[in-house]
PDB file of C-alpha atoms in Angstrom:
ATOM      1  CA  UNK A   1      23.681  55.946   0.995  1.00  0.00           C
ATOM      2  CA  UNK A   2      24.827  53.093  -1.205  1.00  0.00           C
ATOM      3  CA  UNK A   3      23.319  53.055  -4.683  1.00  0.00           C
ATOM      4  CA  UNK A   4      22.368  49.690  -6.122  1.00  0.00           C
ATOM      5  CA  UNK A   5      22.458  49.661  -9.927  1.00  0.00           C
ATOM      6  CA  UNK A   6      20.800  47.284 -12.353  1.00  0.00           C
ATOM      7  CA  UNK A   7      24.249  45.947 -13.106  1.00  0.00           C
ATOM      8  CA  UNK A   8      24.774  45.153  -9.443  1.00  0.00           C
ATOM      9  CA  UNK A   9      21.395  43.357  -9.316  1.00  0.00           C
ATOM     10  CA  UNK A  10      22.240  41.417 -12.457  1.00  0.00           C
ATOM     11  CA  UNK A  11      25.565  40.409 -10.967  1.00  0.00           C
ATOM     12  CA  UNK A  12      23.762  38.905  -8.010  1.00  0.00           C
ATOM     13  CA  UNK A  13      21.530  36.720 -10.147  1.00  0.00           C
ATOM     14  CA  UNK A  14      22.278  33.048  -9.746  1.00  0.00           C
ATOM     15  CA  UNK A  15      24.390  33.580  -6.645  1.00  0.00           C
ATOM     16  CA  UNK A  16      21.679  32.597  -4.167  1.00  0.00           C
ATOM     17  CA  UNK A  17      21.888  28.959  -3.088  1.00  0.00           C
ATOM     18  CA  UNK A  18      19.173  26.814  -4.609  1.00  0.00           C
ATOM     19  CA  UNK A  19      17.379  24.614  -2.093  1.00  0.00           C
ATOM     20  CA  UNK A  20      17.695  20.967  -3.021  1.00  0.00           C
ATOM     21  CA  UNK A  21      14.732  18.669  -2.598  1.00  0.00           C
ATOM     22  CA  UNK A  22      14.923  16.495   0.479  1.00  0.00           C
ATOM     23  CA  UNK A  23      16.147  12.984  -0.220  1.00  0.00           C
ATOM     24  CA  UNK A  24      12.792  11.431   0.626  1.00  0.00           C
ATOM     25  CA  UNK A  25      11.164  13.629  -2.033  1.00  0.00           C
ATOM     26  CA  UNK A  26      13.980  13.413  -4.569  1.00  0.00           C
ATOM     27  CA  UNK A  27      12.949  13.628  -8.244  1.00  0.00           C
ATOM     28  CA  UNK A  28      12.240  10.278  -9.836  1.00  0.00           C
ATOM     29  CA  UNK A  29      15.040   8.471 -11.659  1.00  0.00           C
ATOM     30  CA  UNK A  30      14.434   5.046 -13.131  1.00  0.00           C
ATOM     31  CA  UNK A  31      17.545   3.437 -11.651  1.00  0.00           C
ATOM     32  CA  UNK A  32      16.723   4.729  -8.161  1.00  0.00           C
ATOM     33  CA  UNK A  33      13.174   3.447  -8.379  1.00  0.00           C
ATOM     34  CA  UNK A  34      14.355  -0.008  -9.434  1.00  0.00           C
ATOM     35  CA  UNK A  35      16.824   0.001  -6.541  1.00  0.00           C
ATOM     36  CA  UNK A  36      14.068   0.915  -4.066  1.00  0.00           C
ATOM     37  CA  UNK A  37      11.821  -1.831  -5.432  1.00  0.00           C
ATOM     38  CA  UNK A  38      14.665  -4.347  -5.194  1.00  0.00           C
ATOM     39  CA  UNK A  39      15.420  -3.421  -1.587  1.00  0.00           C
ATOM     40  CA  UNK A  40      11.741  -3.615  -0.678  1.00  0.00           C
ATOM     41  CA  UNK A  41      11.381  -7.056  -2.247  1.00  0.00           C
ATOM     42  CA  UNK A  42      14.491  -8.240  -0.421  1.00  0.00           C
ATOM     43  CA  UNK A  43      13.119  -7.039   2.921  1.00  0.00           C
ATOM     44  CA  UNK A  44       9.787  -8.708   2.266  1.00  0.00           C
ATOM     45  CA  UNK A  45      11.486 -11.985   1.341  1.00  0.00           C
ATOM     46  CA  UNK A  46      13.619 -11.882   4.490  1.00  0.00           C
ATOM     47  CA  UNK A  47      10.642 -11.193   6.757  1.00  0.00           C
ATOM     48  CA  UNK A  48       8.589 -13.845   4.972  1.00  0.00           C
ATOM     49  CA  UNK A  49      11.109 -16.533   5.832  1.00  0.00           C
ATOM     50  CA  UNK A  50      11.498 -15.286   9.394  1.00  0.00           C
ATOM     51  CA  UNK A  51       7.818 -15.267  10.337  1.00  0.00           C
ATOM     52  CA  UNK A  52       6.882 -18.482   8.559  1.00  0.00           C
ATOM     53  CA  UNK A  53       9.051 -20.510  10.932  1.00  0.00           C
ATOM     54  CA  UNK A  54       6.368 -21.125  13.574  1.00  0.00           C
ATOM     55  CA  UNK A  55       2.599 -20.562  13.369  1.00  0.00           C
ATOM     56  CA  UNK A  56       2.119 -20.685  17.145  1.00  0.00           C
ATOM     57  CA  UNK A  57       2.539 -16.971  17.965  1.00  0.00           C
ATOM     58  CA  UNK A  58       0.686 -15.973  14.791  1.00  0.00           C
ATOM     59  CA  UNK A  59      -2.350 -18.081  15.701  1.00  0.00           C
ATOM     60  CA  UNK A  60      -2.227 -16.820  19.295  1.00  0.00           C
ATOM     61  CA  UNK A  61      -2.289 -13.211  18.071  1.00  0.00           C
ATOM     62  CA  UNK A  62      -5.074 -14.035  15.611  1.00  0.00           C
ATOM     63  CA  UNK A  63      -7.217 -15.479  18.397  1.00  0.00           C
ATOM     64  CA  UNK A  64      -6.637 -12.293  20.398  1.00  0.00           C
ATOM     65  CA  UNK A  65      -7.772 -10.255  17.384  1.00  0.00           C
ATOM     66  CA  UNK A  66     -10.867 -12.421  17.025  1.00  0.00           C
ATOM     67  CA  UNK A  67     -11.722 -12.045  20.712  1.00  0.00           C
ATOM     68  CA  UNK A  68     -11.328  -8.266  20.483  1.00  0.00           C
ATOM     69  CA  UNK A  69     -13.555  -8.114  17.424  1.00  0.00           C
ATOM     70  CA  UNK A  70     -16.245 -10.182  19.111  1.00  0.00           C
ATOM     71  CA  UNK A  71     -16.120  -7.869  22.099  1.00  0.00           C
ATOM     72  CA  UNK A  72     -16.439  -4.849  19.789  1.00  0.00           C
ATOM     73  CA  UNK A  73     -19.143  -6.511  17.716  1.00  0.00           C
ATOM     74  CA  UNK A  74     -17.248  -6.162  14.418  1.00  0.00           C
ATOM     75  CA  UNK A  75     -16.473  -9.842  13.738  1.00  0.00           C
ATOM     76  CA  UNK A  76     -18.051  -9.902  10.272  1.00  0.00           C
ATOM     77  CA  UNK A  77     -15.516 -12.256   8.693  1.00  0.00           C
ATOM     78  CA  UNK A  78     -17.452 -15.506   9.258  1.00  0.00           C
ATOM     79  CA  UNK A  79     -20.807 -14.282   7.821  1.00  0.00           C
ATOM     80  CA  UNK A  80     -19.113 -12.775   4.777  1.00  0.00           C
ATOM     81  CA  UNK A  81     -17.009 -15.886   4.283  1.00  0.00           C
ATOM     82  CA  UNK A  82     -20.017 -18.186   4.612  1.00  0.00           C
ATOM     83  CA  UNK A  83     -21.963 -16.207   2.028  1.00  0.00           C
ATOM     84  CA  UNK A  84     -19.031 -16.293  -0.408  1.00  0.00           C
ATOM     85  CA  UNK A  85     -18.334 -20.007   0.116  1.00  0.00           C
ATOM     86  CA  UNK A  86     -21.914 -20.743  -0.931  1.00  0.00           C
ATOM     87  CA  UNK A  87     -21.170 -19.460  -4.455  1.00  0.00           C
ATOM     88  CA  UNK A  88     -18.178 -21.359  -5.889  1.00  0.00           C
ATOM     89  CA  UNK A  89     -17.827 -19.251  -9.051  1.00  0.00           C
ATOM     90  CA  UNK A  90     -17.932 -16.004  -7.110  1.00  0.00           C
ATOM     91  CA  UNK A  91     -15.466 -17.423  -4.584  1.00  0.00           C
ATOM     92  CA  UNK A  92     -13.022 -18.309  -7.366  1.00  0.00           C
ATOM     93  CA  UNK A  93     -13.325 -14.784  -8.797  1.00  0.00           C
ATOM     94  CA  UNK A  94     -12.728 -13.315  -5.329  1.00  0.00           C
ATOM     95  CA  UNK A  95      -9.654 -15.501  -4.835  1.00  0.00           C
ATOM     96  CA  UNK A  96      -8.251 -14.392  -8.196  1.00  0.00           C
ATOM     97  CA  UNK A  97      -8.991 -10.772  -7.288  1.00  0.00           C
ATOM     98  CA  UNK A  98      -7.059 -11.203  -4.037  1.00  0.00           C
ATOM     99  CA  UNK A  99      -4.048 -12.852  -5.661  1.00  0.00           C
ATOM    100  CA  UNK A 100      -3.810 -10.810  -8.840  1.00  0.00           C
ATOM    101  CA  UNK A 101      -5.221  -7.301  -8.611  1.00  0.00           C
ATOM    102  CA  UNK A 102      -2.855  -5.759  -6.072  1.00  0.00           C
ATOM    103  CA  UNK A 103       0.055  -7.098  -8.130  1.00  0.00           C
ATOM    104  CA  UNK A 104      -1.350  -5.394 -11.232  1.00  0.00           C
ATOM    105  CA  UNK A 105      -3.035  -2.214 -10.007  1.00  0.00           C
ATOM    106  CA  UNK A 106      -0.299  -0.999  -7.654  1.00  0.00           C
ATOM    107  CA  UNK A 107       2.548  -1.285 -10.205  1.00  0.00           C
ATOM    108  CA  UNK A 108       0.260   0.179 -12.898  1.00  0.00           C
ATOM    109  CA  UNK A 109      -0.439   3.264 -10.775  1.00  0.00           C
ATOM    110  CA  UNK A 110       3.265   3.593  -9.933  1.00  0.00           C
ATOM    111  CA  UNK A 111       4.166   3.453 -13.635  1.00  0.00           C
ATOM    112  CA  UNK A 112       1.420   5.942 -14.551  1.00  0.00           C
ATOM    113  CA  UNK A 113       2.657   8.370 -11.915  1.00  0.00           C
ATOM    114  CA  UNK A 114       6.266   7.969 -13.074  1.00  0.00           C
ATOM    115  CA  UNK A 115       5.416   8.544 -16.727  1.00  0.00           C
ATOM    116  CA  UNK A 116       2.522  11.005 -16.582  1.00  0.00           C
ATOM    117  CA  UNK A 117       2.614  12.710 -13.186  1.00  0.00           C
ATOM    118  CA  UNK A 118       6.337  13.142 -12.581  1.00  0.00           C
ATOM    119  CA  UNK A 119       5.886  16.157 -10.265  1.00  0.00           C
ATOM    120  CA  UNK A 120       3.550  14.174  -8.016  1.00  0.00           C
ATOM    121  CA  UNK A 121       5.586  10.970  -8.116  1.00  0.00           C
ATOM    122  CA  UNK A 122       8.015  11.702  -5.215  1.00  0.00           C
ATOM    123  CA  UNK A 123       5.103  12.420  -2.888  1.00  0.00           C
ATOM    124  CA  UNK A 124       3.215   9.336  -4.028  1.00  0.00           C
ATOM    125  CA  UNK A 125       6.346   7.214  -3.609  1.00  0.00           C
ATOM    126  CA  UNK A 126       6.759   8.477  -0.041  1.00  0.00           C
ATOM    127  CA  UNK A 127       3.108   7.794   0.766  1.00  0.00           C
ATOM    128  CA  UNK A 128       3.492   4.216  -0.501  1.00  0.00           C
ATOM    129  CA  UNK A 129       6.889   3.533   1.077  1.00  0.00           C
ATOM    130  CA  UNK A 130       5.995   4.552   4.639  1.00  0.00           C
ATOM    131  CA  UNK A 131       3.009   2.199   5.161  1.00  0.00           C
ATOM    132  CA  UNK A 132       4.873  -0.585   3.373  1.00  0.00           C
ATOM    133  CA  UNK A 133       7.908  -0.279   5.641  1.00  0.00           C
ATOM    134  CA  UNK A 134       5.712  -0.008   8.737  1.00  0.00           C
ATOM    135  CA  UNK A 135       3.902  -3.119   7.550  1.00  0.00           C
ATOM    136  CA  UNK A 136       7.187  -4.996   7.241  1.00  0.00           C
ATOM    137  CA  UNK A 137       8.143  -4.035  10.803  1.00  0.00           C
ATOM    138  CA  UNK A 138       4.777  -5.151  12.194  1.00  0.00           C
ATOM    139  CA  UNK A 139       4.879  -8.400  10.204  1.00  0.00           C
ATOM    140  CA  UNK A 140       8.138  -9.254  11.922  1.00  0.00           C
ATOM    141  CA  UNK A 141       7.212  -7.934  15.385  1.00  0.00           C
ATOM    142  CA  UNK A 142       3.597  -9.139  15.564  1.00  0.00           C
ATOM    143  CA  UNK A 143       2.931 -12.082  13.217  1.00  0.00           C
ATOM    144  CA  UNK A 144      -0.808 -12.658  12.824  1.00  0.00           C
ATOM    145  CA  UNK A 145      -2.411 -15.626  11.085  1.00  0.00           C
ATOM    146  CA  UNK A 146      -5.209 -14.914   8.614  1.00  0.00           C
ATOM    147  CA  UNK A 147      -8.690 -16.060   9.699  1.00  0.00           C
ATOM    148  CA  UNK A 148      -8.630 -18.947   7.201  1.00  0.00           C
ATOM    149  CA  UNK A 149      -5.677 -20.498   9.052  1.00  0.00           C
ATOM    150  CA  UNK A 150      -7.091 -20.121  12.574  1.00  0.00           C
ATOM    151  CA  UNK A 151      -8.511 -23.403  13.944  1.00  0.00           C
ATOM    152  CA  UNK A 152     -12.038 -23.032  15.255  1.00  0.00           C
ATOM    153  CA  UNK A 153     -12.638 -19.615  13.678  1.00  0.00           C
ATOM    154  CA  UNK A 154     -15.362 -21.039  11.441  1.00  0.00           C
ATOM    155  CA  UNK A 155     -13.737 -19.698   8.263  1.00  0.00           C
ATOM    156  CA  UNK A 156     -13.620 -21.652   5.009  1.00  0.00           C
ATOM    157  CA  UNK A 157     -10.258 -21.410   3.265  1.00  0.00           C
ATOM    158  CA  UNK A 158     -11.748 -20.407  -0.085  1.00  0.00           C
ATOM    159  CA  UNK A 159      -8.303 -20.307  -1.674  1.00  0.00           C
ATOM    160  CA  UNK A 160      -7.856 -24.014  -0.964  1.00  0.00           C
ATOM    161  CA  UNK A 161     -11.439 -25.103  -1.647  1.00  0.00           C
ATOM    162  CA  UNK A 162     -11.965 -22.992  -4.793  1.00  0.00           C
ATOM    163  CA  UNK A 163      -8.485 -22.584  -6.304  1.00  0.00           C
ATOM    164  CA  UNK A 164      -8.113 -20.197  -9.193  1.00  0.00           C
ATOM    165  CA  UNK A 165      -5.027 -18.415 -10.504  1.00  0.00           C
ATOM    166  CA  UNK A 166      -3.110 -19.168  -7.345  1.00  0.00           C
ATOM    167  CA  UNK A 167      -3.482 -20.750  -3.936  1.00  0.00           C
ATOM    168  CA  UNK A 168      -1.343 -19.259  -1.171  1.00  0.00           C
ATOM    169  CA  UNK A 169      -2.216 -22.110   1.158  1.00  0.00           C
ATOM    170  CA  UNK A 170      -0.523 -24.872  -0.832  1.00  0.00           C
ATOM    171  CA  UNK A 171       1.454 -25.619  -3.959  1.00  0.00           C
ATOM    172  CA  UNK A 172       4.177 -23.430  -5.478  1.00  0.00           C
ATOM    173  CA  UNK A 173       2.576 -20.153  -4.328  1.00  0.00           C
ATOM    174  CA  UNK A 174       2.736 -21.236  -0.690  1.00  0.00           C
ATOM    175  CA  UNK A 175       6.273 -19.829  -0.546  1.00  0.00           C
ATOM    176  CA  UNK A 176       5.594 -16.604  -2.455  1.00  0.00           C
ATOM    177  CA  UNK A 177       3.721 -14.887   0.375  1.00  0.00           C
ATOM    178  CA  UNK A 178       4.106 -14.673   4.128  1.00  0.00           C
ATOM    179  CA  UNK A 179       1.309 -16.850   5.447  1.00  0.00           C
ATOM    180  CA  UNK A 180       1.334 -15.263   8.904  1.00  0.00           C
ATOM    181  CA  UNK A 181       1.587 -11.607   7.910  1.00  0.00           C
ATOM    182  CA  UNK A 182      -2.031 -10.513   8.101  1.00  0.00           C
ATOM    183  CA  UNK A 183      -1.576  -7.386  10.226  1.00  0.00           C
ATOM    184  CA  UNK A 184      -1.645  -4.774   8.860  1.00  0.00           C
ATOM    185  CA  UNK A 185      -3.343  -5.553   5.565  1.00  0.00           C
ATOM    186  CA  UNK A 186      -1.040  -4.132   2.909  1.00  0.00           C
ATOM    187  CA  UNK A 187      -3.555  -5.331   0.337  1.00  0.00           C
ATOM    188  CA  UNK A 188      -5.911  -2.748   1.799  1.00  0.00           C
ATOM    189  CA  UNK A 189      -3.234  -0.102   2.417  1.00  0.00           C
ATOM    190  CA  UNK A 190      -1.994  -0.304  -1.180  1.00  0.00           C
ATOM    191  CA  UNK A 191      -5.563  -0.205  -2.480  1.00  0.00           C
ATOM    192  CA  UNK A 192      -6.206   2.933  -0.408  1.00  0.00           C
ATOM    193  CA  UNK A 193      -3.017   4.459  -1.794  1.00  0.00           C
ATOM    194  CA  UNK A 194      -3.833   3.607  -5.419  1.00  0.00           C
ATOM    195  CA  UNK A 195      -7.402   4.837  -5.104  1.00  0.00           C
ATOM    196  CA  UNK A 196      -6.331   8.070  -3.429  1.00  0.00           C
ATOM    197  CA  UNK A 197      -3.659   8.845  -6.027  1.00  0.00           C
ATOM    198  CA  UNK A 198      -6.023   8.315  -8.952  1.00  0.00           C
ATOM    199  CA  UNK A 199      -8.872  10.212  -7.274  1.00  0.00           C
ATOM    200  CA  UNK A 200      -6.572  13.139  -6.485  1.00  0.00           C
ATOM    201  CA  UNK A 201      -4.937  13.460  -9.880  1.00  0.00           C
ATOM    202  CA  UNK A 202      -7.755  12.571 -12.277  1.00  0.00           C
ATOM    203  CA  UNK A 203     -10.822  14.735 -12.771  1.00  0.00           C
ATOM    204  CA  UNK A 204     -12.988  12.370 -14.812  1.00  0.00           C
ATOM    205  CA  UNK A 205     -15.987  11.310 -12.685  1.00  0.00           C
ATOM    206  CA  UNK A 206     -16.017   7.690 -13.877  1.00  0.00           C
ATOM    207  CA  UNK A 207     -12.324   7.165 -13.138  1.00  0.00           C
ATOM    208  CA  UNK A 208     -12.818   8.760  -9.738  1.00  0.00           C
ATOM    209  CA  UNK A 209     -15.720   6.414  -9.037  1.00  0.00           C
ATOM    210  CA  UNK A 210     -13.494   3.436  -9.855  1.00  0.00           C
ATOM    211  CA  UNK A 211     -10.814   4.896  -7.572  1.00  0.00           C
ATOM    212  CA  UNK A 212     -13.290   4.885  -4.681  1.00  0.00           C
ATOM    213  CA  UNK A 213     -14.677   1.428  -5.479  1.00  0.00           C
ATOM    214  CA  UNK A 214     -11.274  -0.258  -5.701  1.00  0.00           C
ATOM    215  CA  UNK A 215     -10.263  -0.055  -1.999  1.00  0.00           C
ATOM    216  CA  UNK A 216     -13.858  -0.713  -0.931  1.00  0.00           C
ATOM    217  CA  UNK A 217     -14.005  -3.885  -3.037  1.00  0.00           C
ATOM    218  CA  UNK A 218     -10.551  -4.919  -1.884  1.00  0.00           C
ATOM    219  CA  UNK A 219     -11.591  -4.611   1.750  1.00  0.00           C
ATOM    220  CA  UNK A 220     -14.682  -6.723   1.129  1.00  0.00           C
ATOM    221  CA  UNK A 221     -12.728  -9.389  -0.764  1.00  0.00           C
ATOM    222  CA  UNK A 222      -9.954  -9.795   1.810  1.00  0.00           C
ATOM    223  CA  UNK A 223     -12.553 -10.240   4.550  1.00  0.00           C
ATOM    224  CA  UNK A 224     -14.821 -12.622   2.646  1.00  0.00           C
ATOM    225  CA  UNK A 225     -11.955 -14.856   1.494  1.00  0.00           C
ATOM    226  CA  UNK A 226     -10.746 -15.210   5.088  1.00  0.00           C
ATOM    227  CA  UNK A 227      -7.401 -13.555   4.421  1.00  0.00           C
ATOM    228  CA  UNK A 228      -7.787 -10.670   6.882  1.00  0.00           C
ATOM    229  CA  UNK A 229      -9.589  -9.526   9.999  1.00  0.00           C
ATOM    230  CA  UNK A 230     -11.390  -6.205  10.251  1.00  0.00           C
ATOM    231  CA  UNK A 231      -8.582  -5.121  12.577  1.00  0.00           C
ATOM    232  CA  UNK A 232      -6.091  -5.901   9.807  1.00  0.00           C
ATOM    233  CA  UNK A 233      -7.908  -3.419   7.582  1.00  0.00           C
ATOM    234  CA  UNK A 234      -7.871  -0.886  10.398  1.00  0.00           C
ATOM    235  CA  UNK A 235      -4.127  -1.462  10.645  1.00  0.00           C
ATOM    236  CA  UNK A 236      -3.747  -0.901   6.905  1.00  0.00           C
ATOM    237  CA  UNK A 237      -5.635   2.379   7.176  1.00  0.00           C
ATOM    238  CA  UNK A 238      -3.532   3.366  10.206  1.00  0.00           C
ATOM    239  CA  UNK A 239      -0.150   2.869   8.506  1.00  0.00           C
ATOM    240  CA  UNK A 240      -1.464   4.786   5.498  1.00  0.00           C
ATOM    241  CA  UNK A 241      -2.466   7.644   7.807  1.00  0.00           C
ATOM    242  CA  UNK A 242       1.026   7.529   9.338  1.00  0.00           C
ATOM    243  CA  UNK A 243       2.511   8.155   5.904  1.00  0.00           C
ATOM    244  CA  UNK A 244       0.259  11.153   5.365  1.00  0.00           C
ATOM    245  CA  UNK A 245       1.035  12.547   8.814  1.00  0.00           C
ATOM    246  CA  UNK A 246       4.776  12.050   8.432  1.00  0.00           C
ATOM    247  CA  UNK A 247       4.758  13.767   5.054  1.00  0.00           C
ATOM    248  CA  UNK A 248       2.977  16.729   6.622  1.00  0.00           C
ATOM    249  CA  UNK A 249       5.650  16.941   9.335  1.00  0.00           C
ATOM    250  CA  UNK A 250       8.620  16.654   6.994  1.00  0.00           C
ATOM    251  CA  UNK A 251       7.386  18.900   4.193  1.00  0.00           C
ATOM    252  CA  UNK A 252       7.960  22.631   4.848  1.00  0.00           C
ATOM    253  CA  UNK A 253       4.790  24.719   4.981  1.00  0.00           C
ATOM    254  CA  UNK A 254       6.110  26.986   2.211  1.00  0.00           C
ATOM    255  CA  UNK A 255       6.647  24.078  -0.164  1.00  0.00           C
ATOM    256  CA  UNK A 256       3.958  23.570  -2.794  1.00  0.00           C
ATOM    257  CA  UNK A 257       2.451  20.120  -2.786  1.00  0.00           C
ATOM    258  CA  UNK A 258       3.028  18.652  -6.211  1.00  0.00           C
ATOM    259  CA  UNK A 259      -0.038  16.462  -5.951  1.00  0.00           C
ATOM    260  CA  UNK A 260      -2.262  19.537  -5.910  1.00  0.00           C
ATOM    261  CA  UNK A 261      -0.549  21.291  -8.800  1.00  0.00           C
ATOM    262  CA  UNK A 262      -0.141  18.319 -11.120  1.00  0.00           C
ATOM    263  CA  UNK A 263      -1.968  18.644 -14.459  1.00  0.00           C
ATOM    264  CA  UNK A 264      -5.221  16.844 -15.040  1.00  0.00           C
ATOM    265  CA  UNK A 265      -5.324  13.521 -16.796  1.00  0.00           C
ATOM    266  CA  UNK A 266      -6.327  13.468 -20.410  1.00  0.00           C
ATOM    267  CA  UNK A 267      -8.926  10.804 -19.623  1.00  0.00           C
TER     268      UNK A 267
END
């Protein structure tokens, strides 16, 4: 019988191949993250110019959405919009919320994860990238006009009537966003992502409460301002769920989920 000595065991140390993380969960590096952001912005800009060419198919799809919602009894956009339009100050605040918050909160959560939750960051990046890319594909394949741009929908364009920080319907900001890219609502998908990441990684009850309120408020705002249908929000939730499901399929069962093992926030 062969005798294995301590020396033999020591000689074997370090000889086993070390499994490398899969490329979609690669450790965060600042230059790679900037490259990913740059590519994403380029894709969004390309799709924006492609689907803003003609509003005809976008309005046709929007009318189909509206008909489906009426059949399902979930067409709450007009009542919410009417209530908001009756309060000009509140409408201006809601418009500013819509324009500004997703451009502040989402990058802020990304930066916080990169700096303070590095182990969780690759998973969070994956869960943000998948719904975003799916959203880009659907924007190009199925352009949908927002309710505020659908003739006869009975929706007040609060962004035009009560302009605040920015008005996507006219002026210089008209060309900074795809006007006919309502489905799915990435405003809502990103808010779900940000809220989920903060809720998962922070233990403080007040911060967790804010994490729950943020996507809920975002959903209410995008409906009341006439920027999205209820079905757009459902689409945002669906692409987010696709990211979670895909991560579960790609991640080996034996691999520890970094999101669960990340240290608590100092908050």
